[in-house]
Amino acid sequence: MLNALSVDIEDWFQVGAFEKVIDRSDWDGLEQRVERNTDAVIALFGEAEVKATFFTLGWVAHRYPSLIRRIVDAGHEIASHGWDHRRVFTMSPAEFAADLERARGTLQDAAGCAVTGYRAPSFSIDQRTPWAHEILSNAGYRYSSSVAPVKHDHYGWPEAPRFAFAPVTGSPLIELPVTTARFAGKRLAAGGGGFFRLLPYAFSAWAIRQVNAAGQPATFYFHPWEIDPDQPRAANAPLRSRLRHYTNLDAMADKLRHVLRDFEWGRVDAVVHANHGADRETIAA
């Protein structure tokens, strides 16, 4: 089973957990580590001989176009993560369409290839944004991986299907939700990121095997800052956010090497093509 491997390219200060304590107007004055960390991810993937999708902020591509080129030259897919990590449900439909266009233009100029995939910042396509998938479809996106079908304090659409579905009638657009597992009748977030870093490796391996046993690919993600234990500390962030953000950063790279060895991984566009190119029926959760 080919599973979807993805990286959300944003710097340490751009995460949703810090959006209320680090103002966007201050970003350019902060220590920027996204280029070095992403290069480290590219090297890690090279060691493991895997390809992935890099969902990248337009803000990052604008400042580091050569980084985007290095990602593409290494055989990975460039996809959009929006312009500057604004959550979709904070935008109007017109603002969302403009954000998509601005980010995609910058990414394509840097990458020299088409961008056909999208992931909403903080998985912020949910029941509050019934118009979002139609806008993505009208813009020509082939797939989105923007839904977290769980309940979470920062995001979540627990009523959404667990696996790939067609969100717009008559459109080829596929929504590929981030992976969840089932236990005791409940859905558990298991798609990577902080859950992968904070919980024992055995949990993530169990979840991926459960999804694969059901005949479905897992959709896994993480961020470049998660392999950077020396990044600056946001001392004014809430304790809960700091614990989530900074715990086990020094162990993340080795855990990633472990999961890359144990399962088969590929770019998100390849997984969409292999598993959902013809069959776009909604899969019941």
mmCIF file of C-alpha atoms in Angstrom, residues 75-196:
data_model
loop_
_atom_site.group_PDB
_atom_site.id
_atom_site.type_symbol
_atom_site.label_atom_id
_atom_site.label_comp_id
_atom_site.label_asym_id
_atom_site.label_seq_id
_atom_site.Cartn_x
_atom_site.Cartn_y
_atom_site.Cartn_z
ATOM 1 C CA GLY A 75 11.704 14.707 -7.320
ATOM 2 C CA HIS A 76 9.159 15.897 -4.763
ATOM 3 C CA GLU A 77 5.807 17.549 -5.403
ATOM 4 C CA ILE A 78 5.198 21.211 -4.619
ATOM 5 C CA ALA A 79 1.660 21.966 -3.451
ATOM 6 C CA SER A 80 0.006 24.999 -1.896
ATOM 7 C CA HIS A 81 -0.434 25.722 1.812
ATOM 8 C CA GLY A 82 -1.942 29.145 1.157
ATOM 9 C CA TRP A 83 -0.112 32.447 1.400
ATOM 10 C CA ASP A 84 0.604 33.149 5.077
ATOM 11 C CA HIS A 85 -1.150 30.477 7.130
ATOM 12 C CA ARG A 86 -4.484 32.232 7.530
ATOM 13 C CA ARG A 87 -7.134 29.719 8.465
ATOM 14 C CA VAL A 88 -9.748 29.315 5.752
ATOM 15 C CA PHE A 89 -12.694 29.922 8.076
ATOM 16 C CA THR A 90 -11.304 33.382 8.914
ATOM 17 C CA MET A 91 -11.616 34.443 5.247
ATOM 18 C CA SER A 92 -14.534 35.301 3.011
ATOM 19 C CA PRO A 93 -14.936 33.273 -0.196
ATOM 20 C CA ALA A 94 -13.419 36.141 -2.193
ATOM 21 C CA GLU A 95 -10.472 36.424 0.201
ATOM 22 C CA PHE A 96 -9.892 32.680 0.008
ATOM 23 C CA ALA A 97 -9.882 32.741 -3.792
ATOM 24 C CA ALA A 98 -7.384 35.619 -3.758
ATOM 25 C CA ASP A 99 -5.175 33.826 -1.231
ATOM 26 C CA LEU A 100 -5.151 30.713 -3.436
ATOM 27 C CA GLU A 101 -4.247 32.698 -6.540
ATOM 28 C CA ARG A 102 -1.458 34.656 -4.874
ATOM 29 C CA ALA A 103 0.157 31.585 -3.315
ATOM 30 C CA ARG A 104 -0.131 29.428 -6.411
ATOM 31 C CA GLY A 105 1.362 32.058 -8.679
ATOM 32 C CA THR A 106 4.399 32.479 -6.450
ATOM 33 C CA LEU A 107 4.867 28.729 -6.006
ATOM 34 C CA GLN A 108 4.614 28.012 -9.729
ATOM 35 C CA ASP A 109 7.023 30.796 -10.610
ATOM 36 C CA ALA A 110 9.584 29.374 -8.175
ATOM 37 C CA ALA A 111 8.981 25.705 -8.975
ATOM 38 C CA GLY A 112 8.665 25.959 -12.733
ATOM 39 C CA CYS A 113 5.794 23.484 -12.733
ATOM 40 C CA ALA A 114 2.048 23.355 -12.131
ATOM 41 C CA VAL A 115 0.618 23.285 -8.610
ATOM 42 C CA THR A 116 -2.464 21.053 -8.408
ATOM 43 C CA GLY A 117 -2.665 20.173 -4.692
ATOM 44 C CA TYR A 118 -3.710 22.205 -1.666
ATOM 45 C CA ARG A 119 -3.733 21.854 2.111
ATOM 46 C CA ALA A 120 -5.513 24.412 4.255
ATOM 47 C CA PRO A 121 -3.499 25.870 7.144
ATOM 48 C CA SER A 122 -4.398 24.019 10.352
ATOM 49 C CA PHE A 123 -6.818 21.788 8.402
ATOM 50 C CA SER A 124 -9.252 24.709 8.403
ATOM 51 C CA ILE A 125 -11.718 23.523 5.789
ATOM 52 C CA ASP A 126 -14.707 22.359 7.800
ATOM 53 C CA GLN A 127 -18.458 22.836 8.272
ATOM 54 C CA ARG A 128 -17.915 26.617 8.452
ATOM 55 C CA THR A 129 -16.584 26.764 4.876
ATOM 56 C CA PRO A 130 -19.157 25.036 2.625
ATOM 57 C CA TRP A 131 -17.870 27.116 -0.302
ATOM 58 C CA ALA A 132 -14.162 26.224 -0.024
ATOM 59 C CA HIS A 133 -14.067 23.017 -2.056
ATOM 60 C CA GLU A 134 -16.055 24.564 -4.885
ATOM 61 C CA ILE A 135 -13.554 27.429 -5.079
ATOM 62 C CA LEU A 136 -10.694 24.906 -5.185
ATOM 63 C CA SER A 137 -12.491 22.988 -7.925
ATOM 64 C CA ASN A 138 -13.131 26.124 -9.973
ATOM 65 C CA ALA A 139 -9.448 27.036 -9.643
ATOM 66 C CA GLY A 140 -8.491 23.705 -11.191
ATOM 67 C CA TYR A 141 -7.007 21.939 -8.202
ATOM 68 C CA ARG A 142 -6.838 18.172 -8.573
ATOM 69 C CA TYR A 143 -6.924 17.374 -4.885
ATOM 70 C CA SER A 144 -7.117 18.866 -1.418
ATOM 71 C CA SER A 145 -5.836 17.393 1.853
ATOM 72 C CA SER A 146 -7.441 19.957 4.125
ATOM 73 C CA VAL A 147 -9.850 18.062 6.369
ATOM 74 C CA ALA A 148 -9.149 16.569 9.792
ATOM 75 C CA PRO A 149 -12.169 14.328 10.462
ATOM 76 C CA VAL A 150 -11.807 14.532 14.254
ATOM 77 C CA LYS A 151 -12.712 16.815 17.125
ATOM 78 C CA HIS A 152 -9.757 18.944 18.266
ATOM 79 C CA ASP A 153 -9.382 22.215 20.116
ATOM 80 C CA HIS A 154 -7.605 23.873 17.154
ATOM 81 C CA TYR A 155 -9.370 22.251 14.200
ATOM 82 C CA GLY A 156 -11.595 19.400 13.111
ATOM 83 C CA TRP A 157 -14.661 18.326 11.159
ATOM 84 C CA PRO A 158 -15.733 15.158 12.983
ATOM 85 C CA GLU A 159 -18.715 14.560 10.671
ATOM 86 C CA ALA A 160 -16.534 14.377 7.538
ATOM 87 C CA PRO A 161 -15.653 11.033 5.922
ATOM 88 C CA ARG A 162 -12.463 9.423 7.179
ATOM 89 C CA PHE A 163 -11.209 8.537 3.723
ATOM 90 C CA ALA A 164 -11.072 10.144 0.292
ATOM 91 C CA PHE A 165 -14.271 11.664 -1.022
ATOM 92 C CA ALA A 166 -15.552 13.880 -3.816
ATOM 93 C CA PRO A 167 -16.651 17.133 -2.147
ATOM 94 C CA VAL A 168 -18.124 18.813 -5.246
ATOM 95 C CA THR A 169 -20.752 17.064 -7.359
ATOM 96 C CA GLY A 170 -19.600 16.643 -10.945
ATOM 97 C CA SER A 171 -16.030 17.760 -10.173
ATOM 98 C CA PRO A 172 -12.911 15.564 -10.324
ATOM 99 C CA LEU A 173 -11.595 17.234 -7.131
ATOM 100 C CA ILE A 174 -10.655 14.719 -4.424
ATOM 101 C CA GLU A 175 -10.475 15.533 -0.728
ATOM 102 C CA LEU A 176 -7.943 13.289 1.041
ATOM 103 C CA PRO A 177 -8.410 13.757 4.810
ATOM 104 C CA VAL A 178 -5.527 13.344 7.212
ATOM 105 C CA THR A 179 -5.394 9.882 8.764
ATOM 106 C CA THR A 180 -7.482 8.859 11.748
ATOM 107 C CA ALA A 181 -7.750 5.525 13.546
ATOM 108 C CA ARG A 182 -10.743 3.933 15.222
ATOM 109 C CA PHE A 183 -10.745 2.651 18.791
ATOM 110 C CA ALA A 184 -13.725 1.813 21.018
ATOM 111 C CA GLY A 185 -16.066 3.455 18.529
ATOM 112 C CA LYS A 186 -14.142 6.728 18.476
ATOM 113 C CA ARG A 187 -11.924 8.439 15.924
ATOM 114 C CA LEU A 188 -8.394 9.181 16.985
ATOM 115 C CA ALA A 189 -6.101 11.681 15.255
ATOM 116 C CA ALA A 190 -3.201 9.643 13.901
ATOM 117 C CA GLY A 191 -1.889 11.441 10.828
ATOM 118 C CA GLY A 192 1.439 12.609 12.147
ATOM 119 C CA GLY A 193 2.567 16.046 13.283
ATOM 120 C CA GLY A 194 2.457 16.576 17.019
ATOM 121 C CA PHE A 195 0.655 13.290 17.656
ATOM 122 C CA PHE A 196 3.505 11.374 16.027
#
